Coordinates of C-alpha atoms in Angstrom, one line a residue:
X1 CA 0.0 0.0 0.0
X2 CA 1.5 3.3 -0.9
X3 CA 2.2 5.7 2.1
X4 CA 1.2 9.6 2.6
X5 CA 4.1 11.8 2.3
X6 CA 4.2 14.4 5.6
X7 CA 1.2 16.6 6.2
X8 CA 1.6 20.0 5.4
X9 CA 2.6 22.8 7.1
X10 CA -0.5 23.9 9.5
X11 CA -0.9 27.6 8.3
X12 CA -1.2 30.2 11.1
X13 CA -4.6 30.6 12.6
X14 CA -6.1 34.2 11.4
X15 CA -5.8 36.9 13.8
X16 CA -9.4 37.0 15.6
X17 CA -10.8 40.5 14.7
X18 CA -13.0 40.8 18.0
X19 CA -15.3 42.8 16.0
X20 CA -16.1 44.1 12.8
X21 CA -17.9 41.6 10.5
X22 CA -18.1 39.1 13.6
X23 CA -20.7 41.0 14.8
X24 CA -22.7 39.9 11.7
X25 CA -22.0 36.6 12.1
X26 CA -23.1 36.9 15.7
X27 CA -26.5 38.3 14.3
X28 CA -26.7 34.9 12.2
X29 CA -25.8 32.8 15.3
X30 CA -28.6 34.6 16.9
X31 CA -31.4 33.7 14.0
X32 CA -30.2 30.5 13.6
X33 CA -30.3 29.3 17.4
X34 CA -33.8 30.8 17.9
X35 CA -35.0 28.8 15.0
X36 CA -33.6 25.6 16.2
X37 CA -33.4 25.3 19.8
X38 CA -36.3 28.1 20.1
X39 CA -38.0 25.6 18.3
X40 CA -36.8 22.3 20.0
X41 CA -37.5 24.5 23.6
X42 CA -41.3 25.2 22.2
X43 CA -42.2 21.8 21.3
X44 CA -44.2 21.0 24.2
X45 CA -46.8 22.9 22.7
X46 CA -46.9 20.2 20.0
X47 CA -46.7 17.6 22.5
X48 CA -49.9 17.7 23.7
X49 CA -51.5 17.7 20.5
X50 CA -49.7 14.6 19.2
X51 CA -50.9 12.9 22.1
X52 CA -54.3 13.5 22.0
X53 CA -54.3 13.6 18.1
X54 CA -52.3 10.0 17.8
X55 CA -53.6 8.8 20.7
X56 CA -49.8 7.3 21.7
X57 CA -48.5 7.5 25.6
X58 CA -46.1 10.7 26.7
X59 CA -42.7 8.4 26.5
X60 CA -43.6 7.4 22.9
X61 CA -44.3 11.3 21.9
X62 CA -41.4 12.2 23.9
X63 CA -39.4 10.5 21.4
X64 CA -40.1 12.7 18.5
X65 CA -37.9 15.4 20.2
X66 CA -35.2 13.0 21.6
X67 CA -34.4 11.6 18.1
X68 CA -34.7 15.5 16.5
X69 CA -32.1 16.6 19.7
X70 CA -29.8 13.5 19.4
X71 CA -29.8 13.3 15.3
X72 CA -28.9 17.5 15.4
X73 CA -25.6 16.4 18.1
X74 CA -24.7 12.9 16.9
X75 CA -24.3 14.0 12.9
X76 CA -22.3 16.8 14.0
X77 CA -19.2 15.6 13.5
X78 CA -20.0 14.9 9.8
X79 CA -20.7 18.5 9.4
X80 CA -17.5 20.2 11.1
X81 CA -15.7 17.7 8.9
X82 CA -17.3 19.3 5.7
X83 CA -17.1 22.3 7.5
X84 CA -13.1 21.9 7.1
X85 CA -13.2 20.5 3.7
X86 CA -15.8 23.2 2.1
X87 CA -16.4 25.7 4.5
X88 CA -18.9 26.7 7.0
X89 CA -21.5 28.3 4.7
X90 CA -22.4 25.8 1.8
X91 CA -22.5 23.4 4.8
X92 CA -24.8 25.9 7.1
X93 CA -27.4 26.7 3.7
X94 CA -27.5 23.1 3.2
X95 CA -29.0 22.4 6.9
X96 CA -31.4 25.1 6.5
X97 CA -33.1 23.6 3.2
X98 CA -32.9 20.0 4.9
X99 CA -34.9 21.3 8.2
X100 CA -37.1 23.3 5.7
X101 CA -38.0 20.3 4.3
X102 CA -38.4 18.1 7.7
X103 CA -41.2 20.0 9.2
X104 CA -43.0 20.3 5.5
X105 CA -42.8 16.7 5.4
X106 CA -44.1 16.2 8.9
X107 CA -47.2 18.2 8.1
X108 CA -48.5 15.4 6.3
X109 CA -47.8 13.1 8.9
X110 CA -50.2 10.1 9.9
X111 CA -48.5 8.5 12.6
X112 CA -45.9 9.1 15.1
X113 CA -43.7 7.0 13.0
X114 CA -43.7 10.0 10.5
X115 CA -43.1 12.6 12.8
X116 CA -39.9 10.6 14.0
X117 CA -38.5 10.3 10.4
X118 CA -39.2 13.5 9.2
X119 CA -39.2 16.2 12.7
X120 CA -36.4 13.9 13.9
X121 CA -34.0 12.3 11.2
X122 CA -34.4 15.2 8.5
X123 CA -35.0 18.2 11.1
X124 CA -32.6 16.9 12.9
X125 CA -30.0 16.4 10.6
X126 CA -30.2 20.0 9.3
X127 CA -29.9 21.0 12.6
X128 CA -26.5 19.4 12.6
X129 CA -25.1 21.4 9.5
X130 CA -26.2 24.5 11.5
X131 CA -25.6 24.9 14.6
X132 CA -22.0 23.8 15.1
X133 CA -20.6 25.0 12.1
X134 CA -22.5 29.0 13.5
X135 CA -21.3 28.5 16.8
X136 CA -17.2 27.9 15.4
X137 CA -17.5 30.9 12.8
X138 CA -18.2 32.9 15.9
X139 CA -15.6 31.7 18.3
X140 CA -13.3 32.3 15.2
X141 CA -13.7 36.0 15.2
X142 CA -13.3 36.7 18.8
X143 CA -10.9 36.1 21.4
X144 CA -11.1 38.7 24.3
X145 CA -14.9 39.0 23.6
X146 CA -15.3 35.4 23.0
X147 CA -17.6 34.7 25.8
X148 CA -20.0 37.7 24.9
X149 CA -20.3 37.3 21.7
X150 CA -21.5 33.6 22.2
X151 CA -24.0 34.6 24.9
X152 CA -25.5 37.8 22.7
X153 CA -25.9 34.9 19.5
X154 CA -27.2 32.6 22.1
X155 CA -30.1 35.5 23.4
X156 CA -31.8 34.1 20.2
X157 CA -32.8 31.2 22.2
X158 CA -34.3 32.7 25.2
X159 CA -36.3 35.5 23.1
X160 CA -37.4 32.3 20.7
X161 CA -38.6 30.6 23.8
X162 CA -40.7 34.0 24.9
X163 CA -42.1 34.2 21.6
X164 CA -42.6 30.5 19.9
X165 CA -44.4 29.3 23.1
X166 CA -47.3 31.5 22.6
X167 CA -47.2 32.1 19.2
X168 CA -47.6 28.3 18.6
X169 CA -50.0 27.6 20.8
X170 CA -51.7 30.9 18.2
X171 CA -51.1 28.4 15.8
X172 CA -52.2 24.9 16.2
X173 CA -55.5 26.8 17.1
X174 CA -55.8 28.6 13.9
X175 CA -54.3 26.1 11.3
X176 CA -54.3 23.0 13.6
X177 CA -50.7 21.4 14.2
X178 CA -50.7 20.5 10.6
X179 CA -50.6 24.2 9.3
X180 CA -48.6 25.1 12.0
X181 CA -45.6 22.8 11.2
X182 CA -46.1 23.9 7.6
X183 CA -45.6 27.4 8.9
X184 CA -42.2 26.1 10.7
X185 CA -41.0 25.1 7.8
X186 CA -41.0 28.5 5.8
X187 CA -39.8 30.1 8.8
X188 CA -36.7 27.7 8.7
X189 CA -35.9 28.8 5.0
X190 CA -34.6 31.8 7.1
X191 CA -31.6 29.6 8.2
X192 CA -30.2 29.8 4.1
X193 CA -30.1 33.7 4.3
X194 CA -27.8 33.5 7.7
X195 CA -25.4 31.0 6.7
X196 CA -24.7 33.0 3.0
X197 CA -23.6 35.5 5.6
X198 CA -20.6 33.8 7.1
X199 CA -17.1 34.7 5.6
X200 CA -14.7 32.1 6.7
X201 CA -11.7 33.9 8.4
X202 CA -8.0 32.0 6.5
X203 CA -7.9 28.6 4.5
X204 CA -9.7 25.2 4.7
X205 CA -7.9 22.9 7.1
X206 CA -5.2 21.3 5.1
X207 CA -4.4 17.6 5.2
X208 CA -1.3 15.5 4.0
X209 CA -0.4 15.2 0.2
X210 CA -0.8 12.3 -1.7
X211 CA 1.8 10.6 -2.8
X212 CA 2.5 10.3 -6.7
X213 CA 0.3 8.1 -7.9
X214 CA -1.9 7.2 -4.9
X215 CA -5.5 7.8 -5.5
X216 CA -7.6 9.9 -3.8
X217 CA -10.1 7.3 -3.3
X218 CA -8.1 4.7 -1.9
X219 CA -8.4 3.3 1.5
X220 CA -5.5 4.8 2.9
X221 CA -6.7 8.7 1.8
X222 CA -9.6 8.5 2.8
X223 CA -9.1 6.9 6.6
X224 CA -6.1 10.3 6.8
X225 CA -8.8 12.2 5.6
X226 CA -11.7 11.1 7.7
X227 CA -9.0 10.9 10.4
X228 CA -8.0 14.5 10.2
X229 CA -11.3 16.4 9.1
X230 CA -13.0 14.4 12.4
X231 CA -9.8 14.9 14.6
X232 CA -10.8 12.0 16.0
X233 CA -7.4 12.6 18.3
X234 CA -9.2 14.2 20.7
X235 CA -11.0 10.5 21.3
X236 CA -7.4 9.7 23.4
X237 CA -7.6 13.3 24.9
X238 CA -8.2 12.6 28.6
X239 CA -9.5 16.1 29.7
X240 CA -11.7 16.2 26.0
X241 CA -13.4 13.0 27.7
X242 CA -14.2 13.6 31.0
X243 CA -15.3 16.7 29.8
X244 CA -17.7 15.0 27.2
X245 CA -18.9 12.8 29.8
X246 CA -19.7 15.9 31.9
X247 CA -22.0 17.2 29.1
X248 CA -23.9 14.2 28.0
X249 CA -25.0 14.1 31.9
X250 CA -26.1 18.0 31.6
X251 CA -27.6 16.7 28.4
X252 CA -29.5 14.3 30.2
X253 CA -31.7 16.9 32.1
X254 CA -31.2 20.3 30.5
X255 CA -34.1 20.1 27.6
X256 CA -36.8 17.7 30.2
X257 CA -38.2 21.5 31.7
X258 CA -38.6 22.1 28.0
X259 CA -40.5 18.9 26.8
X260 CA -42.7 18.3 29.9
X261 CA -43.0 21.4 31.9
X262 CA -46.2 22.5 29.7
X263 CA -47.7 19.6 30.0
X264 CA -46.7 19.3 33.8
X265 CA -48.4 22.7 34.0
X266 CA -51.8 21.5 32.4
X267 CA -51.4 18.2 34.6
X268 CA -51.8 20.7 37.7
X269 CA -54.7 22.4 36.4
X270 CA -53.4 25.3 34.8
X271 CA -54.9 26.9 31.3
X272 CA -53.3 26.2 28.3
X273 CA -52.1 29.9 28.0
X274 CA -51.0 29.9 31.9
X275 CA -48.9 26.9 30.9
X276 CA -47.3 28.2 27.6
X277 CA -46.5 31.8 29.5
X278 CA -44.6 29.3 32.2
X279 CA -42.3 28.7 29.0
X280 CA -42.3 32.1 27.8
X281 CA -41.3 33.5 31.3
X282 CA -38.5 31.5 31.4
X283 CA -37.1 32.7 27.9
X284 CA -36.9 36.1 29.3
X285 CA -34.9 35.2 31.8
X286 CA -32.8 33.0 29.9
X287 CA -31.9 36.4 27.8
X288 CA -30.3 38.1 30.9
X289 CA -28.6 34.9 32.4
X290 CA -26.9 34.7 28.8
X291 CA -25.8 38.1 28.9
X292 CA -24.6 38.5 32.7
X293 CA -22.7 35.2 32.1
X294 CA -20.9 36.0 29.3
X295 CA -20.0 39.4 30.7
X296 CA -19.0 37.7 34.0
X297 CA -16.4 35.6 32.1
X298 CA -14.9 38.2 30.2
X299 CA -13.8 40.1 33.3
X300 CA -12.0 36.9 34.1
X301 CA -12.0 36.6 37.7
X302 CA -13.2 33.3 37.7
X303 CA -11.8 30.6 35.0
X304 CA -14.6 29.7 33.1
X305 CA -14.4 25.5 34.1
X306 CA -15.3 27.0 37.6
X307 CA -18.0 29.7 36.5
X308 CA -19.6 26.7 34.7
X309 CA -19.6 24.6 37.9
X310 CA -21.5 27.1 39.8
X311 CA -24.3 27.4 37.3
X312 CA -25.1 24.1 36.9
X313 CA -24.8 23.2 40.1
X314 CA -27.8 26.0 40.6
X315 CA -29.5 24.8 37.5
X316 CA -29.6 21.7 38.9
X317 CA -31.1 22.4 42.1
X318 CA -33.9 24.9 40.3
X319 CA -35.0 21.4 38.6
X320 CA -35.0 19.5 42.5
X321 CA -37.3 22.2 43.7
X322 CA -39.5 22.4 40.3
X323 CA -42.3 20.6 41.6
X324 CA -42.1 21.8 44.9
X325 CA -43.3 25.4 43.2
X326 CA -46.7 23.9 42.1
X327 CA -47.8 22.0 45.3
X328 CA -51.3 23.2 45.9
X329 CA -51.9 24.2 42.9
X330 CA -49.6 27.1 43.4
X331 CA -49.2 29.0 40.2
X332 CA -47.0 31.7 41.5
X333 CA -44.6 29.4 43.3
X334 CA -44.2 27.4 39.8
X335 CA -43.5 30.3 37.7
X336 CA -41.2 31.5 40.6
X337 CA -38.8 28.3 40.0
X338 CA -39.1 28.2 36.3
X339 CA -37.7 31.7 36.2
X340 CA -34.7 30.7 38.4
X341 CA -34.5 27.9 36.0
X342 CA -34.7 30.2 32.9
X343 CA -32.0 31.8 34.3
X344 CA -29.2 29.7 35.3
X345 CA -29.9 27.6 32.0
X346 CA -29.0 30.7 30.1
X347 CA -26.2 31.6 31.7
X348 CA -24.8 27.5 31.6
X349 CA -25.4 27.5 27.6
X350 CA -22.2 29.8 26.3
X351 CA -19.7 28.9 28.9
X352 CA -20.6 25.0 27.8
X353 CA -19.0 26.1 24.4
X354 CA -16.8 28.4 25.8
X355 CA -14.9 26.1 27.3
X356 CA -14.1 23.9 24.7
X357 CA -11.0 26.2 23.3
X358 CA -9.3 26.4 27.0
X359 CA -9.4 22.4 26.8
X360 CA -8.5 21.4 23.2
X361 CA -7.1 24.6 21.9
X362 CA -8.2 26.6 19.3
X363 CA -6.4 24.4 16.1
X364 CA -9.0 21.5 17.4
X365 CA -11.6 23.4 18.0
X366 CA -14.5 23.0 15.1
X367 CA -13.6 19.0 15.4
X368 CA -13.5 19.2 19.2
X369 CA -17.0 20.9 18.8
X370 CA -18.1 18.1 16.6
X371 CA -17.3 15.3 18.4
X372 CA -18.4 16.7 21.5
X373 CA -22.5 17.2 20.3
X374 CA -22.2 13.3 19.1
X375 CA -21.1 12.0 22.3
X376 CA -23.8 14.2 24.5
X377 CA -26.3 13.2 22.2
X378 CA -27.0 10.0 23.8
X379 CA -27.7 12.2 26.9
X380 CA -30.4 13.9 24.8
X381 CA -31.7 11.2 23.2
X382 CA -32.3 9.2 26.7
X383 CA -33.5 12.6 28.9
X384 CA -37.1 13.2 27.9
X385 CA -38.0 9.7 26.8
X386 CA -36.4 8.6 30.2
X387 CA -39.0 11.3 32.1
X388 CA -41.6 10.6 30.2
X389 CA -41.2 6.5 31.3
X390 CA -41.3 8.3 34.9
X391 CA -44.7 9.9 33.9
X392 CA -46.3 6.9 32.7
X393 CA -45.0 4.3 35.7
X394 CA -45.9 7.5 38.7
X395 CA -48.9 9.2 37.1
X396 CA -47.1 12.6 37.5
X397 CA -43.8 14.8 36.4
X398 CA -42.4 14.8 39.7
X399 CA -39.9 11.9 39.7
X400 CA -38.8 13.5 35.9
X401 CA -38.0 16.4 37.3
X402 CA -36.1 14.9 40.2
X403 CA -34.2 12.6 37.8
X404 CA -33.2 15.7 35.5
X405 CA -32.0 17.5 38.3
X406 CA -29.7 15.3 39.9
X407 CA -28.2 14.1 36.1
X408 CA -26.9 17.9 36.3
X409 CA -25.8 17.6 39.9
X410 CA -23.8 14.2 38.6
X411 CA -22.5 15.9 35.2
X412 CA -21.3 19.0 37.6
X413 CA -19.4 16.8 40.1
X414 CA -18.0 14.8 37.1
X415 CA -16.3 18.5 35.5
X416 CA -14.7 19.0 39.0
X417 CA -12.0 15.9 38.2
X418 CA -10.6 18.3 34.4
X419 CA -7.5 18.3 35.5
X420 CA -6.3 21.4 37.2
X421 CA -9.7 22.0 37.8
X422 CA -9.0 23.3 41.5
X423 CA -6.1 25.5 40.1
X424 CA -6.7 29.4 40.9
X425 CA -4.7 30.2 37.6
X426 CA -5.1 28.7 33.8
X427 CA -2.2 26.1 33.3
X428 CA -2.7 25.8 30.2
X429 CA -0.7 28.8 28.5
X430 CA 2.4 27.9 30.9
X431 CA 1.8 24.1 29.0
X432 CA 1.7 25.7 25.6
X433 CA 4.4 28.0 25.9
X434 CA 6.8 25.0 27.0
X435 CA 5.2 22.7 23.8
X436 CA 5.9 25.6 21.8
X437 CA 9.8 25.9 22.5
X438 CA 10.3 22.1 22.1
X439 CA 8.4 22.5 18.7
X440 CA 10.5 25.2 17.6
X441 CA 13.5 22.7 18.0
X442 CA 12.2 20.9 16.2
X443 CA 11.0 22.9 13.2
X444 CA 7.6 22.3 13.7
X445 CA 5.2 25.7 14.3
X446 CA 1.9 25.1 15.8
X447 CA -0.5 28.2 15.1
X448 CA 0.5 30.0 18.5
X449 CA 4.2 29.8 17.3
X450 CA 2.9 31.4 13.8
X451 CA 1.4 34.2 15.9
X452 CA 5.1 34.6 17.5
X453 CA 6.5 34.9 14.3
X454 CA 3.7 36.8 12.3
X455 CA 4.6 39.0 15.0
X456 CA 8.4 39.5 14.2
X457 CA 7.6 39.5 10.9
X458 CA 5.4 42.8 11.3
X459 CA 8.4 44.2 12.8
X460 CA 10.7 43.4 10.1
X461 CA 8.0 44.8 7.9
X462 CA 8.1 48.2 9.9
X463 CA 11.5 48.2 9.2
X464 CA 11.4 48.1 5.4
X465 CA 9.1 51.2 5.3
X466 CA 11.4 53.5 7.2
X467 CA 13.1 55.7 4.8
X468 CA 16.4 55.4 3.6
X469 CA 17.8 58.6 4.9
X470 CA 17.2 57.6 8.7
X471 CA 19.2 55.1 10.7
X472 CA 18.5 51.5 9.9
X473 CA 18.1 48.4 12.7
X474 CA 20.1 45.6 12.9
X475 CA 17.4 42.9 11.7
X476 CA 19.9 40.4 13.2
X477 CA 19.4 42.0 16.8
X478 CA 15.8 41.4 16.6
X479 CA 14.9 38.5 19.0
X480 CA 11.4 37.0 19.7
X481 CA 10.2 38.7 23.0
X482 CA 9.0 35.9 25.9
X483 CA 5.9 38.0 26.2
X484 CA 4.9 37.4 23.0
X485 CA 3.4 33.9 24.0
X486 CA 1.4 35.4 26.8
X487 CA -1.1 37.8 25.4
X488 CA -2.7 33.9 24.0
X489 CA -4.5 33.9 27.2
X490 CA -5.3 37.4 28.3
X491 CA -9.0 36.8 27.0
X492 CA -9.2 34.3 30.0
X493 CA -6.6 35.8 32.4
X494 CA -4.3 39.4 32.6
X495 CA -1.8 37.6 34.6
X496 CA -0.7 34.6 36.8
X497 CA -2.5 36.1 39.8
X498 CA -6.1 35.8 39.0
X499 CA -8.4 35.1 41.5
X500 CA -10.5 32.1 42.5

């Protein structure tokens, strides 16, 4: 079998711009994530219906979103690899005309069987060309304002959930769920316009030459190719797994408030409208827990593995004492806890992304990204058909809720054991700065070294455009500065004596 020659060179990563067009981009991220997980949050609304209209039990209905939530997380790795083969946009435009097409088809549906092909598999999978791909362009153009700029393109999901709630309920009651998924599908179209608006910032990623005469479509090519695109490295990474496994527990509860708690609402007697303005209520306070958590973690006094602890340590808690708020029949006391709820699952979202970069670096992060939504998805695909078993066998949503919460509780305690976790300071640059030096040894840059010398090299350019007539520098006395490989980090930390 004829070998690959040596990869080539890794050119260096772009220069974030922290602004400028990103800003754009972050308007796309925000369309795109109220039209799917606005969507996937609003589906109780649905849920009802299909129940009554199919006349199936709440764990089989509760399967329509699982296999839509898992589909849009377990084909994400196929899309950040044709993400790094193509490009984000073609891929993004693509899942917008597939998830079109999914609630269409589901319009016509005459059995839940229908609804899981065409809402789950097809929905689902556009989801997948969508989401990740948005949420990478935007970590691309930031650094210092990383964190904000993810939580002001995730807002699109709390103001979704305040709107889509309501407005669907408006809906089904005017076109019946039929017209009303019909509807959803024209409204999805509106993913193709956002993902024509992403420029990609550099190259493609590139991969290793072939040697003469090797085919590009032998075995060999396409396992480097598959192997690279996927970086399915990071399945060895110990911190990339314990982190993973941390998620697919968060995973496990987060979306069961969003599947259930309407129809927990009507099971307690409440109005239909009572029970979809429980939802709505908590979109709005999702908004401002996405916006005062990703302004917390750009001030970088806490790191953000720790910031994420304490919010979904909270979030779990909110679910423990969901059903607590509607004993009696209390309708205050539940739309009390839902709000708390709202609001630490908000603030939770960006940092869950966030802290991808500060684990895997940012070389690995679209495959990282990837990889990570296809292990979690069994987490998603398990959570609401799991509570929905707990409905059926107790008569009631309380054991769900109990369940959800303490899968968060678990998933926190698991991201305590990252290692350095309980480390006041980042140890990561001090890590990269050391790699770095032995690479340089070695002739091999990774892209923080190309930022070192990208940097000397816009001082030797400054050089060439003094004029002749003044004196000129010595390039030879120009040496690389040690601080040029700190200022990687300052988006996190200013310096080594951050605070817990």
């Amino acid at each position: 079998m004829a070998k690959l020659q040596a990869p080539q060179s890794h050119q260096s990563q772009p220069a974030a711009p922290d602004g400028g067009w990103g800003w754009v981009v972050v308007g796309a991220l925000f369309v795109t994530s109220a039209l799917v997980f606005g969507i996937i949050r609003s589906m109780g609304v649905f849920f009802v219906e299909f129940v009554q209209y199919f006349e199936e039990s709440a764990q089989a209905v509760s399967w329509i979103t699982s296999i839509g939530l898992a589909m849009q997380q377990c084909v994400s790795p196929f899309g950040t690899a044709l993400c790094n083969g193509y490009g984000a946009r073609p891929v993004v435009m693509a899942g917008g005309c597939l998830s079109a097409l999914g609630f269409i088809l589901a319009s016509q549906a005459t059995c839940v069987t229908h609804l899981y092909l065409t809402l789950g598999v097809i929905s689902g999978s556009g989801w997948a060309l969508i989401f990740t791909p948005m949420v990478a362009s935007v970590m691309q153009y930031f650094t210092r304002k990383r964190s904000l700029a993810m939580a002001l393109g995730f807002t699109g999901v709390g103001l979704s959930s305040f709107a889509f709630s309501p407005l669907f309920q408006l809906l089904v009651e005017m076109y019946t769920w039929r017209g009303a998924l019909l509807i959803l599908g024209g409204l999805s179209l509106n993913m193709v316009a956002c993902g024509a608006l992403i420029r990609p910032l550099g190259t493609h990623k590139a991969v290793a030459a072939l040697a003469p005469g090797e085919s590009a479509w032998s075995c060999a090519s396409i396992f480097h190719r598959a192997y690279s695109y996927l970086e399915l490295s990071l399945l060895f990474h110990r911190p990339f797994l314990t982190y993973s496994l941390a998620i697919t527990f968060f995973n496990c509860g987060y979306f069961v408030p969003y599947v259930h708690l309407v129809a927990h609402s009507r099971h307690e007697g409440f109005s239909q409208y009572q029970a979809a303005f429980v939802i709505s209520a908590t979109g709005v306070t999702d908004i401002v827990g996405r916006v005062v958590s990703g302004w917390a973690s750009d001030l970088g006094r806490l790191r953000l593995p720790h910031m994420l602890v304490l919010w979904t340590g909270l979030l779990g808690l909110s679910l423990l004492l969901l059903p607590l708020g509607s004993l009696g029949g209390s309708y205050p006391g539940l739309l009390i806890i839902s709000l708390a709820y709202g609001f630490c699952a908000g603030a939770m979202t960006p940092l869950v992304f966030a802290v991808v970069p500060e684990i895997v670096g940012m070389e690995r992060m679209l495959g990282a990204l990837g990889l990570l939504q296809m292990i979690e998805s069994v987490g998603g695909l398990l959570g609401a058909p799991l509570s929905g078993l707990l409905k059926d066998l107790t008569g009631s949503y309380t054991a769900s809720f109990l369940v959800a919460g303490g899968f968060l509780l678990l998933g926190t305690m698991v991201t305590t054991t990252l290692p350095h976790f309980f480390s006041c300071t980042d140890q990561r640059p001090l890590q990269r700065h050391a790699r770095n030096h032995n690479n340089k040894q070695q002739n091999q840059q990774s892209p923080e070294s190309g930022l070192m010398t990208n940097s000397i090299s816009e001082k030797l350019n400054h050089i060439d455009t003094i004029p002749y007539s003044q004196p000129q520098l010595d390039r030879n006395s120009l040496q690389p500065e040690p601080e040029l490989y700190m200022p990687l980090n300052r988006s996190r930390t200013d310096d080594a004596t951050t605070k817990c």
